mmCIF file of C-alpha atoms in Angstrom:
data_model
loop_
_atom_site.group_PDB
_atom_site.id
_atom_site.type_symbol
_atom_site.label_atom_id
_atom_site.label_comp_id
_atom_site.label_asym_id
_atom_site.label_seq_id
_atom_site.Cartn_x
_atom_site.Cartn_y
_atom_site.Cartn_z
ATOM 1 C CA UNK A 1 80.625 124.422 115.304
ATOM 2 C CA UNK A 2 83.675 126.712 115.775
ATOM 3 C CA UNK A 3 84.911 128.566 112.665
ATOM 4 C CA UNK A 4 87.899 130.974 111.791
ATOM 5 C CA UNK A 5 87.888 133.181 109.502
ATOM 6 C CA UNK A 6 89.460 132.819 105.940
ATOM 7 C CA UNK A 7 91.496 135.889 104.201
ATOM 8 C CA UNK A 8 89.818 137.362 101.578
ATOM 9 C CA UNK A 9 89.915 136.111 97.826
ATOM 10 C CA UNK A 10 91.452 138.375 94.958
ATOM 11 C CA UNK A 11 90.766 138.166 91.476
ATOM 12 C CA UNK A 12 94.872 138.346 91.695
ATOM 13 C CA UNK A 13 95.080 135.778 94.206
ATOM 14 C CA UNK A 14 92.266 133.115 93.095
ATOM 15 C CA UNK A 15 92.169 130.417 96.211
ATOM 16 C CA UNK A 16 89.927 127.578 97.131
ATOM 17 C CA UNK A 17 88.598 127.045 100.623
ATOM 18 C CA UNK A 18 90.364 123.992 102.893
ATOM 19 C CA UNK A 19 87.932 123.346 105.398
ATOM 20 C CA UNK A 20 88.745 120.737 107.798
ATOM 21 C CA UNK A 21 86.081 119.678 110.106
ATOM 22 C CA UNK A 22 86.721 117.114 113.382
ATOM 23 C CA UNK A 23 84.524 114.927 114.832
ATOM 24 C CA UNK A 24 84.819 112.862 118.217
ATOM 25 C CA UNK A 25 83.017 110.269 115.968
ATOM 26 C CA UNK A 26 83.370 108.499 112.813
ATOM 27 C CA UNK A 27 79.748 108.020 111.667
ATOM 28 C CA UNK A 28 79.015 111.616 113.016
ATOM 29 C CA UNK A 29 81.549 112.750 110.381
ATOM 30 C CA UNK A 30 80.148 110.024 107.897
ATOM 31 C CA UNK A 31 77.056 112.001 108.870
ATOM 32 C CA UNK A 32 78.452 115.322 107.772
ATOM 33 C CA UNK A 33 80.412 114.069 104.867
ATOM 34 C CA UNK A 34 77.073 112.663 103.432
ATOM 35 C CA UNK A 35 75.439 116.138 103.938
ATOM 36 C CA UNK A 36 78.415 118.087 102.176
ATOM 37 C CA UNK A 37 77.854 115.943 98.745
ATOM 38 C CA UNK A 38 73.893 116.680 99.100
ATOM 39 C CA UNK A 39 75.056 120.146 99.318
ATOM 40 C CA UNK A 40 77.413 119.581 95.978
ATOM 41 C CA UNK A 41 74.313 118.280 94.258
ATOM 42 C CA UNK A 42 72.125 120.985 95.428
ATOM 43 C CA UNK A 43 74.968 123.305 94.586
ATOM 44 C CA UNK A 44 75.690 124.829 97.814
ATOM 45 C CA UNK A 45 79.573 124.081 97.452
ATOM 46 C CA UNK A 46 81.891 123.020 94.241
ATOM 47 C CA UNK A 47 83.779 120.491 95.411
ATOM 48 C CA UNK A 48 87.590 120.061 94.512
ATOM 49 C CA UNK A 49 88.053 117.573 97.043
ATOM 50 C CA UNK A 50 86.201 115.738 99.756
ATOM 51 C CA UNK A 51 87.196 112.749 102.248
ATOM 52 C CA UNK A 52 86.561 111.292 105.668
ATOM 53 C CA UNK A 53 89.780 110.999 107.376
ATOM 54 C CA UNK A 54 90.687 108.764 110.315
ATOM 55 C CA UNK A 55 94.653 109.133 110.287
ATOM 56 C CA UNK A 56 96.398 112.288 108.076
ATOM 57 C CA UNK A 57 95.063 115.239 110.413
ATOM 58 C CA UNK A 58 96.234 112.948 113.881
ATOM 59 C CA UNK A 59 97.014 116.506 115.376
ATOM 60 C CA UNK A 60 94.137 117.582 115.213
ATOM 61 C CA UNK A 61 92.096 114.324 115.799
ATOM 62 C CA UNK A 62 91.908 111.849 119.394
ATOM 63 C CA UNK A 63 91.882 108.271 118.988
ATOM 64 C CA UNK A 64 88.652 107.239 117.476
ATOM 65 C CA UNK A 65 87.621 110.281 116.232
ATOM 66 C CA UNK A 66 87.785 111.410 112.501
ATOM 67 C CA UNK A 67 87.534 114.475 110.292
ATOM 68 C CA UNK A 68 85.857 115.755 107.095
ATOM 69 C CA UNK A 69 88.260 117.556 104.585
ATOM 70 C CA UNK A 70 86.294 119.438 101.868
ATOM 71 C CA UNK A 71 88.677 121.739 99.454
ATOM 72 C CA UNK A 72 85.864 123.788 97.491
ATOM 73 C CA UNK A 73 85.941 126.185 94.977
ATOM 74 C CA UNK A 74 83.173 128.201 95.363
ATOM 75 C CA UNK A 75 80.719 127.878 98.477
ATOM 76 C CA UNK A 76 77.705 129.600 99.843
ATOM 77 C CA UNK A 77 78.877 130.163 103.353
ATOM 78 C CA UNK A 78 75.641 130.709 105.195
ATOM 79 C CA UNK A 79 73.952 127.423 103.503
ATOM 80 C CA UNK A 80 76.854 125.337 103.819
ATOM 81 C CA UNK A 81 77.464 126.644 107.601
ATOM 82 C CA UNK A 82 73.646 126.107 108.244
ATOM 83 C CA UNK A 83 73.698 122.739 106.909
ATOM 84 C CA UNK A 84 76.867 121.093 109.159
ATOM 85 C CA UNK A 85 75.503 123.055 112.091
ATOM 86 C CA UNK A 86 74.208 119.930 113.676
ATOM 87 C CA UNK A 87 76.775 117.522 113.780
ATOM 88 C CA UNK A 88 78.925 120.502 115.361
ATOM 89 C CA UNK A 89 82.843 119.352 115.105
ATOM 90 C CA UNK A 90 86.144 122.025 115.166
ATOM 91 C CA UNK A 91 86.604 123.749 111.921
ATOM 92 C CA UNK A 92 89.594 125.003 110.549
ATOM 93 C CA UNK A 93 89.100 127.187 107.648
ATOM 94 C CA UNK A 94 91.629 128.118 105.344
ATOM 95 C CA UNK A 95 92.212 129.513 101.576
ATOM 96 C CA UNK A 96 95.044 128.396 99.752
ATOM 97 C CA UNK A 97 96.311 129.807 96.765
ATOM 98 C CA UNK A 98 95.644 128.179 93.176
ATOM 99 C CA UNK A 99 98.998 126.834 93.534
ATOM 100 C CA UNK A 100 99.291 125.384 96.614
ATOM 101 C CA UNK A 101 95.994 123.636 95.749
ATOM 102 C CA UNK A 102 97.305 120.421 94.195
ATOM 103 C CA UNK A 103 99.281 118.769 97.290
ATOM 104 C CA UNK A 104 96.114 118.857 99.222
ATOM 105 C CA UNK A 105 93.778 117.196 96.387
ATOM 106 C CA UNK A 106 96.196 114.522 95.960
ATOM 107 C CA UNK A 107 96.540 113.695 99.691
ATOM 108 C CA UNK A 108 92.162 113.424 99.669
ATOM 109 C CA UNK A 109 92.759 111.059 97.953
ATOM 110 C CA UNK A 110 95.551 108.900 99.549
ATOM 111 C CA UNK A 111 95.087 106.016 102.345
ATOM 112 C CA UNK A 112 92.780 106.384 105.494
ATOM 113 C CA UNK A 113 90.398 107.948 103.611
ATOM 114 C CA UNK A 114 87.193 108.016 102.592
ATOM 115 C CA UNK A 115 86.413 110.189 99.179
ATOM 116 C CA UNK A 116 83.422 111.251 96.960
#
């Protein structure tokens, strides 16, 4: 799995992580997407948002392939990392600030998606 770094959190600047994983396959990122709400129960990650998307991130994303979008707003990196290590996929990491959080939640939740 290939990661960037995100900018550091402020108690000024409060943000929640965007992480957008892509896979070259839909049940691979079923796969992960399942594993990211066991990690919300066991919680790993507090979950703001989470979806399997097949057609809003088509930049990113070949035909056929599909991507899990998790906005969280608190994680334990190294457990979350550890636990999507095996279904691999291009990560994009990003925080947003507290305001710029609610255009992303809503579009989780809009069509070609899958949500928990």
């Amino acid at each position: 799995m290939t990661r960037r770094p995100a900018p550091p959190r402020t108690e000024e600047n409060p943000a929640s992580e965007l992480i957008v994983i892509g896979y070259d396959d839909h049940a691979v990122a079923r796969e992960a997407f399942t594993t990211v709400q066991r990690l919300r129960d066991d919680h790993v990650v507090e979950l703001k948002g989470l979806a399997v998307v097949r057609q809003k991130v088509s930049d990113l994303l070949a035909p056929g392939a599909a991507a899990v979008v998790i906005m969280a707003s608190k994680i334990t990196e190294d457990r979350f990392a550890a636990a999507l290590e095996p279904f691999g996929g291009t990560v994009l990491n990003t925080s947003l600030p507290e305001e710029s959080e609610r255009e992303p939640a809503e579009q989780l939740m809009g069509a070609g998606s899958e949500t928990a």
